[in-house]
PDB file of C-alpha atoms in Angstrom:
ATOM      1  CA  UNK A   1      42.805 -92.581  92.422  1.00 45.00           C
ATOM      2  CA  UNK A   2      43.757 -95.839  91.378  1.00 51.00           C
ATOM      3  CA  UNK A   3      40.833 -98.480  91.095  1.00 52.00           C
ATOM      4  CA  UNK A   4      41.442-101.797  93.367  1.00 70.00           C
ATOM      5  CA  UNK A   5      42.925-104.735  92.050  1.00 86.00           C
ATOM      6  CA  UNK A   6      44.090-107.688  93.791  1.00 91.00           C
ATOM      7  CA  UNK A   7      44.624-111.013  92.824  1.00 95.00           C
ATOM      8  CA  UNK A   8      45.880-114.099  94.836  1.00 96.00           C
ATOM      9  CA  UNK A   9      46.663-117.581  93.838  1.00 97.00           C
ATOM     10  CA  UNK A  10      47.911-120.066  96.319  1.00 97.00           C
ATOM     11  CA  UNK A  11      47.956-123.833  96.372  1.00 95.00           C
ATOM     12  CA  UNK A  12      49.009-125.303  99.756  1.00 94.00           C
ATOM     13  CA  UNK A  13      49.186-129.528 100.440  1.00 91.00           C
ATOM     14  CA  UNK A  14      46.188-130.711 102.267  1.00 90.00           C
ATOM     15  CA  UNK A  15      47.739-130.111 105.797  1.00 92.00           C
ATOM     16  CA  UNK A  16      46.372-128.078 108.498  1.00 95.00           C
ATOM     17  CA  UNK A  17      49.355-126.659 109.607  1.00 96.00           C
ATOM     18  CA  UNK A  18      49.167-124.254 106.487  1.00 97.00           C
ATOM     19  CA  UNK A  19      45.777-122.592 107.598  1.00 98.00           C
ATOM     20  CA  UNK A  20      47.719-119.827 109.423  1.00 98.00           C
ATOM     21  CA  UNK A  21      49.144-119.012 106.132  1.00 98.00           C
ATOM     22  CA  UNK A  22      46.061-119.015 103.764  1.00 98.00           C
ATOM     23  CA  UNK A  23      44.262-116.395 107.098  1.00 98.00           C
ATOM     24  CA  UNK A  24      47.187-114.952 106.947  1.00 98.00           C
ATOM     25  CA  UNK A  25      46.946-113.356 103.634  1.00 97.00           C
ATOM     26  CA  UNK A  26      42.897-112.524 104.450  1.00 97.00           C
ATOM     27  CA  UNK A  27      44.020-110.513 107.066  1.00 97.00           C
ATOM     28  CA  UNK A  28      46.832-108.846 105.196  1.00 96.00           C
ATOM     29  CA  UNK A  29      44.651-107.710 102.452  1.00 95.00           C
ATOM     30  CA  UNK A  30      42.019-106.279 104.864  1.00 94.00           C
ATOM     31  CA  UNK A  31      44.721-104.218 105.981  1.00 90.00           C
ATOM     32  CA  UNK A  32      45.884-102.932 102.785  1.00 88.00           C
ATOM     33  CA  UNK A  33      42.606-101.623 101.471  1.00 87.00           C
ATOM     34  CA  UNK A  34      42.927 -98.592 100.296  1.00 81.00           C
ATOM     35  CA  UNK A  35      39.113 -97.072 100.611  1.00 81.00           C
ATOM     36  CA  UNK A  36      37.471 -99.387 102.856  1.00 89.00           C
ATOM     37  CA  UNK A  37      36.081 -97.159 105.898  1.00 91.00           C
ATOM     38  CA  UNK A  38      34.440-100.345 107.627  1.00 92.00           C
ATOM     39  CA  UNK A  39      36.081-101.658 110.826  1.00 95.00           C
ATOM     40  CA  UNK A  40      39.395-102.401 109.490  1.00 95.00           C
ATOM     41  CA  UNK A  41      40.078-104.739 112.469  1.00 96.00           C
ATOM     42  CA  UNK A  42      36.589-106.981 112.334  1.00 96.00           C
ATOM     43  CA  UNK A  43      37.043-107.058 108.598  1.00 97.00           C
ATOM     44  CA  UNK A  44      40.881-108.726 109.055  1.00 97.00           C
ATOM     45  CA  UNK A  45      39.293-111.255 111.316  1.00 98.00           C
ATOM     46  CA  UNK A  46      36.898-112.236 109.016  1.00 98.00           C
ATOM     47  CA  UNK A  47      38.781-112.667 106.023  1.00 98.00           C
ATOM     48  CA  UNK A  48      41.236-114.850 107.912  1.00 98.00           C
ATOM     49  CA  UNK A  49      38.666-116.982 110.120  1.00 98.00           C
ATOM     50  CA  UNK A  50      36.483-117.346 106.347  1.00 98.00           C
ATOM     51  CA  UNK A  51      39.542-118.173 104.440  1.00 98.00           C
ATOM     52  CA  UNK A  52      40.453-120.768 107.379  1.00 98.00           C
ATOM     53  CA  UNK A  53      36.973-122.195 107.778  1.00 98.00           C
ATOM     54  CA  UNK A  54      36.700-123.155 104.072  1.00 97.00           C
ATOM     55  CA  UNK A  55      40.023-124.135 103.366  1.00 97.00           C
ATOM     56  CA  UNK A  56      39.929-126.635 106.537  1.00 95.00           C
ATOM     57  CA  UNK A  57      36.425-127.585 104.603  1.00 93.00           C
ATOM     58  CA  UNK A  58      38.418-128.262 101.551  1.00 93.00           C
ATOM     59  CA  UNK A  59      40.816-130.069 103.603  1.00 90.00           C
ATOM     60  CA  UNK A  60      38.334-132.447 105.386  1.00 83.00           C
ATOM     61  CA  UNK A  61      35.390-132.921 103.095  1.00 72.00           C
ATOM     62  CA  UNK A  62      37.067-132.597  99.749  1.00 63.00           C
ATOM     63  CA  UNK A  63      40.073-133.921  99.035  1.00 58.00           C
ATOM     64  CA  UNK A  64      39.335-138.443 100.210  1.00 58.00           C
ATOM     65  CA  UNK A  65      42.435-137.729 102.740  1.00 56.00           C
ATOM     66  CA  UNK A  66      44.913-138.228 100.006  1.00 64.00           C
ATOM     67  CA  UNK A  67      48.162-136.301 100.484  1.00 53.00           C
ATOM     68  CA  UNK A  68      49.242-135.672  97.596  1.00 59.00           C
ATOM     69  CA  UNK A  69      45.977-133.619  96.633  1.00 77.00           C
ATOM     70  CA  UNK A  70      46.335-130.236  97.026  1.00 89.00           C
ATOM     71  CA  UNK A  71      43.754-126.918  97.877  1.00 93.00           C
ATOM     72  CA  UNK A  72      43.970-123.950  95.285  1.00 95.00           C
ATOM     73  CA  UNK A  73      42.789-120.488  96.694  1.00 97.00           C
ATOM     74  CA  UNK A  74      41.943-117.457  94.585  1.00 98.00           C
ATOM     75  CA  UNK A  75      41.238-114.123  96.061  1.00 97.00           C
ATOM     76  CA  UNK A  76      40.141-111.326  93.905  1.00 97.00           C
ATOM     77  CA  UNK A  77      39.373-108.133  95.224  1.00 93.00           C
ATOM     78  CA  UNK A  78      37.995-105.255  92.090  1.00 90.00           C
ATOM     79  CA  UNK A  79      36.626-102.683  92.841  1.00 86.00           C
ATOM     80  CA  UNK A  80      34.222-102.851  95.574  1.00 89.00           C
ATOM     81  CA  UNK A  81      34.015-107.158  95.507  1.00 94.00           C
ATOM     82  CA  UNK A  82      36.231-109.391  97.316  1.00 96.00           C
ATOM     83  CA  UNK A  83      35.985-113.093  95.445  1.00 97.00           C
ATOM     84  CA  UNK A  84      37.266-116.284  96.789  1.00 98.00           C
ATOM     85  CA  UNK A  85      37.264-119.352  95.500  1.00 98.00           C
ATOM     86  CA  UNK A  86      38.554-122.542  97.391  1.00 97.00           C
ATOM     87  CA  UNK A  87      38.685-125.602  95.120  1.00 94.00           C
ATOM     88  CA  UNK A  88      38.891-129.148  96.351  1.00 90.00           C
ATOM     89  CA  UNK A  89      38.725-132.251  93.725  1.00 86.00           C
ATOM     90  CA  UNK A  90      36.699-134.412  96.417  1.00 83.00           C
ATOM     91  CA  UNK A  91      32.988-135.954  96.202  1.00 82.00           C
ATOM     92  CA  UNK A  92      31.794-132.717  97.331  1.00 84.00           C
ATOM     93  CA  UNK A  93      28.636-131.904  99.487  1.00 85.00           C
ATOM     94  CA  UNK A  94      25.392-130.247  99.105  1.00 88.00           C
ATOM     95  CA  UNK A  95      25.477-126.670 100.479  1.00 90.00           C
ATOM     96  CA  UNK A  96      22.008-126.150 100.731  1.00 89.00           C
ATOM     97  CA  UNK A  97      21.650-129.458 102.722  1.00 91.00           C
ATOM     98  CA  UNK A  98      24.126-127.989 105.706  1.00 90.00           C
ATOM     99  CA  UNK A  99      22.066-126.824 108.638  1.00 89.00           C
ATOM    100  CA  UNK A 100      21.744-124.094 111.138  1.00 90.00           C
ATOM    101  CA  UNK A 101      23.748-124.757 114.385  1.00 91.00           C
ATOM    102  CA  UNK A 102      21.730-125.804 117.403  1.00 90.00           C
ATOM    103  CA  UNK A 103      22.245-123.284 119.360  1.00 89.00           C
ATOM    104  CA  UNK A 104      20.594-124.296 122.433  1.00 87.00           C
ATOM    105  CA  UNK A 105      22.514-127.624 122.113  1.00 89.00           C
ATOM    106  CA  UNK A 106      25.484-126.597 120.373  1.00 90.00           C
ATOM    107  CA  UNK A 107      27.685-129.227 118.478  1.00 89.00           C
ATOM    108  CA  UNK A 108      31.689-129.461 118.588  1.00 89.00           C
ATOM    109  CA  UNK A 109      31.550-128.972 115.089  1.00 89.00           C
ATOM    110  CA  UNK A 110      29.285-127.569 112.027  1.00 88.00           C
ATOM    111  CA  UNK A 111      29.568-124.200 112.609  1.00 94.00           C
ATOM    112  CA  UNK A 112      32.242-123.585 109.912  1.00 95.00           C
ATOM    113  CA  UNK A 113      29.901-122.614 106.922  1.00 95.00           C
ATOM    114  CA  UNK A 114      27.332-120.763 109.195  1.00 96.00           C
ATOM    115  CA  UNK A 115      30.062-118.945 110.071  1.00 97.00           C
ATOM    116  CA  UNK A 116      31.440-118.185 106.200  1.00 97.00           C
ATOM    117  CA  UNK A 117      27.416-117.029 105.839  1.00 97.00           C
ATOM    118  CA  UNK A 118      27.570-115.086 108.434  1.00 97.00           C
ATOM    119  CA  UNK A 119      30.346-112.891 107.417  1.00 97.00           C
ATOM    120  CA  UNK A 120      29.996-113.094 103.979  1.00 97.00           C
ATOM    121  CA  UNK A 121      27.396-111.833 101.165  1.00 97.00           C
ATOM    122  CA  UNK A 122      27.055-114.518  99.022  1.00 97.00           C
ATOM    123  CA  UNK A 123      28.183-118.056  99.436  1.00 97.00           C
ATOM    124  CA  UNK A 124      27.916-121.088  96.736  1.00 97.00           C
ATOM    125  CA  UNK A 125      29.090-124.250  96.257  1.00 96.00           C
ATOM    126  CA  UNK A 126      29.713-125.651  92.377  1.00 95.00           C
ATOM    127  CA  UNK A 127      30.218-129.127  91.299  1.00 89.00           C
ATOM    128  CA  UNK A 128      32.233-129.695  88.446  1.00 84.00           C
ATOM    129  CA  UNK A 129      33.282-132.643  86.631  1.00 80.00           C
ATOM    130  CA  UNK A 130      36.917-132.625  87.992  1.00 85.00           C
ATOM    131  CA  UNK A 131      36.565-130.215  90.768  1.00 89.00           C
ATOM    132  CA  UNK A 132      34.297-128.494  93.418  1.00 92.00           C
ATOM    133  CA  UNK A 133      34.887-124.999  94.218  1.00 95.00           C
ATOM    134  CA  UNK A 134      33.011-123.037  96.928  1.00 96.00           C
ATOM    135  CA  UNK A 135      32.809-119.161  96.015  1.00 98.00           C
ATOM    136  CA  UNK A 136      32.274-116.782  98.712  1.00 98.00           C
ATOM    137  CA  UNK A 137      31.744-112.764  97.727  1.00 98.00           C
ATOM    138  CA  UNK A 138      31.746-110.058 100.277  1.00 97.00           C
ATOM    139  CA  UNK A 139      30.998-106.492  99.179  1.00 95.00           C
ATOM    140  CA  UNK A 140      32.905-104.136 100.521  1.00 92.00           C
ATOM    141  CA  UNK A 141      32.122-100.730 101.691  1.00 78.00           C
TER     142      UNK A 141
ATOM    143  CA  UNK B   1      50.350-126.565 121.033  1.00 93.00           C
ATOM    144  CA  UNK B   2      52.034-123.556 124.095  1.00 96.00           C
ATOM    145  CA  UNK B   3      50.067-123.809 127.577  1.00 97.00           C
ATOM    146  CA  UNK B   4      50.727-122.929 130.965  1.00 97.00           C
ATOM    147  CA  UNK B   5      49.346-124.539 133.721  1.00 98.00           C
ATOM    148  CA  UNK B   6      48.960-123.337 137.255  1.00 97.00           C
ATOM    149  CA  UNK B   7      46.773-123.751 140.446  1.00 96.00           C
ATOM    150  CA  UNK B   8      45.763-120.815 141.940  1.00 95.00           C
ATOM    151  CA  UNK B   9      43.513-121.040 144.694  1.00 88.00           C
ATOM    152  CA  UNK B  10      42.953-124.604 144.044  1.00 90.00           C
ATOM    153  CA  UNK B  11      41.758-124.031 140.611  1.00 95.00           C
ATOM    154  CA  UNK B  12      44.065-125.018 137.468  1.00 98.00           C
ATOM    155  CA  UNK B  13      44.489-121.894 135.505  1.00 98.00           C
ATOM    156  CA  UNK B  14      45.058-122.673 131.922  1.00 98.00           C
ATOM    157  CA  UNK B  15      46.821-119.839 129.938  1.00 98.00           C
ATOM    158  CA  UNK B  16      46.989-120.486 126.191  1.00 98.00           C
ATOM    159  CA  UNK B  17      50.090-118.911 125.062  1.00 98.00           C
ATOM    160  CA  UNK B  18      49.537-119.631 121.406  1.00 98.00           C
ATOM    161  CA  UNK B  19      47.927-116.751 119.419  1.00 98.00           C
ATOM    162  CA  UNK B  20      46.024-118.489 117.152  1.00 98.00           C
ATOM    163  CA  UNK B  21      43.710-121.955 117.650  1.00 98.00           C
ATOM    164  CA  UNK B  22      42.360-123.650 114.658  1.00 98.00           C
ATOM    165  CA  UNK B  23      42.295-126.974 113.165  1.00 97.00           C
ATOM    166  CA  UNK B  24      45.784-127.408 113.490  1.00 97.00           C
ATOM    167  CA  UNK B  25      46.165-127.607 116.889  1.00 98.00           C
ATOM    168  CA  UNK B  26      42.538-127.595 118.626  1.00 98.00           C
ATOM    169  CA  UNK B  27      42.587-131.334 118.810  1.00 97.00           C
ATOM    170  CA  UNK B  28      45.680-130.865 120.746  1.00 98.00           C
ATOM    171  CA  UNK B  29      44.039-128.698 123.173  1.00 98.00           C
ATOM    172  CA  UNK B  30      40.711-130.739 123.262  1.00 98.00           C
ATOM    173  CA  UNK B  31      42.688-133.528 124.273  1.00 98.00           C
ATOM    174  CA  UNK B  32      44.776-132.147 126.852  1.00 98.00           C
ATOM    175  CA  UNK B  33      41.328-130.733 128.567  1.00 98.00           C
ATOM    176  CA  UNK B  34      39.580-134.383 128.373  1.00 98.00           C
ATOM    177  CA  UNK B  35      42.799-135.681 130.252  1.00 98.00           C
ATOM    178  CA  UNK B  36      42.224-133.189 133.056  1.00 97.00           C
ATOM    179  CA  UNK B  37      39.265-133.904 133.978  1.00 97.00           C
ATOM    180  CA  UNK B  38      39.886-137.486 133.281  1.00 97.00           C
ATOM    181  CA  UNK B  39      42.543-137.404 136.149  1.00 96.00           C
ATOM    182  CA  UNK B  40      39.775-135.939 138.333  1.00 96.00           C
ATOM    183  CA  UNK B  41      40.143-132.348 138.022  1.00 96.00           C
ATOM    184  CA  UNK B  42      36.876-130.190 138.169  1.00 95.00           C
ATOM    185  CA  UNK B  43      37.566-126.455 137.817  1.00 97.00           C
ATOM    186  CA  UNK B  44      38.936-125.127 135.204  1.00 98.00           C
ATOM    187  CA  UNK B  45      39.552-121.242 134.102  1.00 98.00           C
ATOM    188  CA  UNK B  46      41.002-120.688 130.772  1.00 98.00           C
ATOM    189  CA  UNK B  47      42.815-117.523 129.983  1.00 98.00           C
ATOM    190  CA  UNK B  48      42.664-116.530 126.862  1.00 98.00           C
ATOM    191  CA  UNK B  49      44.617-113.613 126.771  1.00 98.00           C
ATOM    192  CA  UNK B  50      47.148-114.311 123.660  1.00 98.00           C
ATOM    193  CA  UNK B  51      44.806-115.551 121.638  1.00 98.00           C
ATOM    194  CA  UNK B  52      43.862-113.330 118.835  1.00 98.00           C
ATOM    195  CA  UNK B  53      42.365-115.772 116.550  1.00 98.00           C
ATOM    196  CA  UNK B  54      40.065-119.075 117.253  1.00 98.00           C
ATOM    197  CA  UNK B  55      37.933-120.718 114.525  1.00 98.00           C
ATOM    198  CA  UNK B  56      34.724-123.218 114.744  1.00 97.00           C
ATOM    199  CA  UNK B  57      37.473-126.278 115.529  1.00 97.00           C
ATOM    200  CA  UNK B  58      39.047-124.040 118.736  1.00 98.00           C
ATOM    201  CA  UNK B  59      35.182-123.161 119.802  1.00 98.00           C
ATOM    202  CA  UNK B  60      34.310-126.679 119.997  1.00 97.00           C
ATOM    203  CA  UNK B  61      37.422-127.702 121.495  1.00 98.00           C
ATOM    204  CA  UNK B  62      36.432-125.517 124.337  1.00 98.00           C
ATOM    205  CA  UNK B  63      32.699-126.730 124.635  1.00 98.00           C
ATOM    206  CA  UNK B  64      33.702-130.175 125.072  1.00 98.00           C
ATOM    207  CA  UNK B  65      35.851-128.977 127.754  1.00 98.00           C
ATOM    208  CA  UNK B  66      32.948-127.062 129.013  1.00 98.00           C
ATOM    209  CA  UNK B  67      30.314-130.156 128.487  1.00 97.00           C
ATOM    210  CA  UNK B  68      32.536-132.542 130.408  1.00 97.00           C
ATOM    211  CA  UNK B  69      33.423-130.579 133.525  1.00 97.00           C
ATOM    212  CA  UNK B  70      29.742-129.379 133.805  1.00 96.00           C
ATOM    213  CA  UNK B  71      28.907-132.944 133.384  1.00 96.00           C
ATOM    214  CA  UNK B  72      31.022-133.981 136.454  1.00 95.00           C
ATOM    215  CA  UNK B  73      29.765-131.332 138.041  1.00 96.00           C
ATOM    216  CA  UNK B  74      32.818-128.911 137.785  1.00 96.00           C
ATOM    217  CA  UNK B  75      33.391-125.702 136.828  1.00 97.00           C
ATOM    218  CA  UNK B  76      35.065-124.669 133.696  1.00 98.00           C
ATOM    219  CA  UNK B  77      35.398-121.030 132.964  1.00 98.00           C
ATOM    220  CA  UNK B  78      36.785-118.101 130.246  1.00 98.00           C
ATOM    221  CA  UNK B  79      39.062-115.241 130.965  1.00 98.00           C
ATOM    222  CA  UNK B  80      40.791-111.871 128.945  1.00 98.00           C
ATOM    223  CA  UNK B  81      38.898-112.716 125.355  1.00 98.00           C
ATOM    224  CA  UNK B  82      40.149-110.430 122.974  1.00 98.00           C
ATOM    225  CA  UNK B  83      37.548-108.274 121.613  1.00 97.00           C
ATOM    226  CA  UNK B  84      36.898-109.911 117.926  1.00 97.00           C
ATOM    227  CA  UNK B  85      37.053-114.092 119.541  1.00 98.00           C
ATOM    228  CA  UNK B  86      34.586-112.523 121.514  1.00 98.00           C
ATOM    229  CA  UNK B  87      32.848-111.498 118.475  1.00 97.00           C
ATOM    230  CA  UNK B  88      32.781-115.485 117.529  1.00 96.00           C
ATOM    231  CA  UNK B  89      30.904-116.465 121.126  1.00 97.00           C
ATOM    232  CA  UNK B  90      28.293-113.637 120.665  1.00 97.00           C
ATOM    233  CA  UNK B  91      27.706-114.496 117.396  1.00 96.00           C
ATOM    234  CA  UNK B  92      27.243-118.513 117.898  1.00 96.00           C
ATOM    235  CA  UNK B  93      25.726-117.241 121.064  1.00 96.00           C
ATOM    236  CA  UNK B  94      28.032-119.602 122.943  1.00 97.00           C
ATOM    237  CA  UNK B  95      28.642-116.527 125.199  1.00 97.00           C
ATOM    238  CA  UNK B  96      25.344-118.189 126.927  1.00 96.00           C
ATOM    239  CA  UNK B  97      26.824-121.408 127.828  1.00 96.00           C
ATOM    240  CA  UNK B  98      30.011-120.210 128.697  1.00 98.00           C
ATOM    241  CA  UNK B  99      30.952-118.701 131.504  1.00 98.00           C
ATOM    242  CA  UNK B 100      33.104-115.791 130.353  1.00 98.00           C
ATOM    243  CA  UNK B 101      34.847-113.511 132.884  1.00 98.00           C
ATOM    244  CA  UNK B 102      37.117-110.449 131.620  1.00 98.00           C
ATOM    245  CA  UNK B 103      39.878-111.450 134.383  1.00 97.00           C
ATOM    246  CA  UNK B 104      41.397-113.953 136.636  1.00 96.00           C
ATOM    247  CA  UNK B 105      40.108-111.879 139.887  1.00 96.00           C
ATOM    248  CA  UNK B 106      36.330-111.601 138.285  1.00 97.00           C
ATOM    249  CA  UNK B 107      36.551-115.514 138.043  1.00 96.00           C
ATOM    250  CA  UNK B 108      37.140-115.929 141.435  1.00 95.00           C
ATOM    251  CA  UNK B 109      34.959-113.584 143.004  1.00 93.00           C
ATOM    252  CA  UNK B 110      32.018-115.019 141.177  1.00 89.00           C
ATOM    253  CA  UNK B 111      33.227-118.557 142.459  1.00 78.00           C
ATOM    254  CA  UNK B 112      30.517-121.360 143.246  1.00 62.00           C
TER     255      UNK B 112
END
């Protein structure tokens, strides 16, 4: 059997309207695994609701609203691991800093990266000189 | 963003016809709820029966529906979640502030 190797590269303009596309391809590759024996179904919605919920992060925390900036996404998948990487060129924030939701008063927003934790195994966010890029790992089984 | 509006039994029924809601369009939506019950309207049942994808953005679009009607003292409701947006309520637990029916007829009979 062949081992699994997958590897993505997009760049998309900072516009919302290309969200569906970058979940798009999470979903996609959920469904083209060839020896996951998870729920196929959950794992399709995750991919595309974490790939959404960090690019829009990208999108509104990382790029100063400048149009001309652009998102990169990688997603690897070998072996067992399923790497993305979302990079932004914005000021950045301090993952560690982001709280819990409230969930007895729940917010119209801040979920996003709970929700990325949630799902995922492993989530971290890197400053660089020129670039940010949040890394989120999910092992597969 | 698709809806379709209707009154039935003096309650508007909001059917979101687009499959997916994210940040792309769940200001759209948030907006068109805040002008409803704006104009006075206080019960409100959203069917979400096309939708097979909402993110944090569509979640909160629907709680500030939810916070403003309740806040008038209306009624704002949820119909026909697919099975893995319900996953997103149970897991932000907003499937306790909700009120989440699995059809139109449920809705109704557990009216006021």
């Amino acid at each position: 059997m062949c081992p699994s190797f997958i590897q993505v590269d997009v760049v998309i303009p900072t516009q919302t309207k290309y969200l569906d596309l970058i979940g798009s391809i999470g979903e996609r590759i959920a469904k083209e695994l060839d020896n996951f024996t998870g729920d196929r179904a959950a794992l399709a919605y995750q991919l595309n609701l974490v790939l959404t919920e960090a690019t829009v992060n990208a999108i509104k925390h990382g790029c100063d609203n400048e149009p001309q900036n652009c998102v990169r996404v990688t997603i690897q998948l070998q072996e067992n691991e399923l790497n993305i990487k979302v990079f932004d060129h914005g000021q950045g924030f301090d993952l560690e800093t982001v709280p819990l939701p409230d969930f007895e008063h729940p917010g119209e927003s801040g979920m996003g990266i709970f929700l990325i934790r949630s799902y995922m195994d492993s989530v971290t966010y890197t400053r660089q000189s020129d670039y940010n890029v949040l890394e989120i790992i999910k092992h597969l089984q | 963003m698709n809806l379709n509006l209707e009154k039935i039994n003096g309650c508007n029924v909001l059917t979101i016809l687009d499959e997916r809601i994210d940040a792309h369009n769940s200001g759209e939506l948030k907006e068109y709820l805040l002008q409803m019950i704006e104009h006075g309207e206080q019960q409100i049942i959203v069917q979400l029966v096309h939708v097979r994808f909402i993110d944090s953005s569509g979640l909160g679009a629907l709680l500030s529906g939810n916070k403003h009607i309740i806040a008038k003292s209306g009624r704002f409701a949820l119909t026909n979640i697919q099975k893995q947006v319900l996953s997103m309520f149970e897991l932000t637990r907003l499937n306790r502030v909700f009120e989440i029916y699995a059809d139109l007829n449920e809705a109704f009979s557990n009216e006021g």
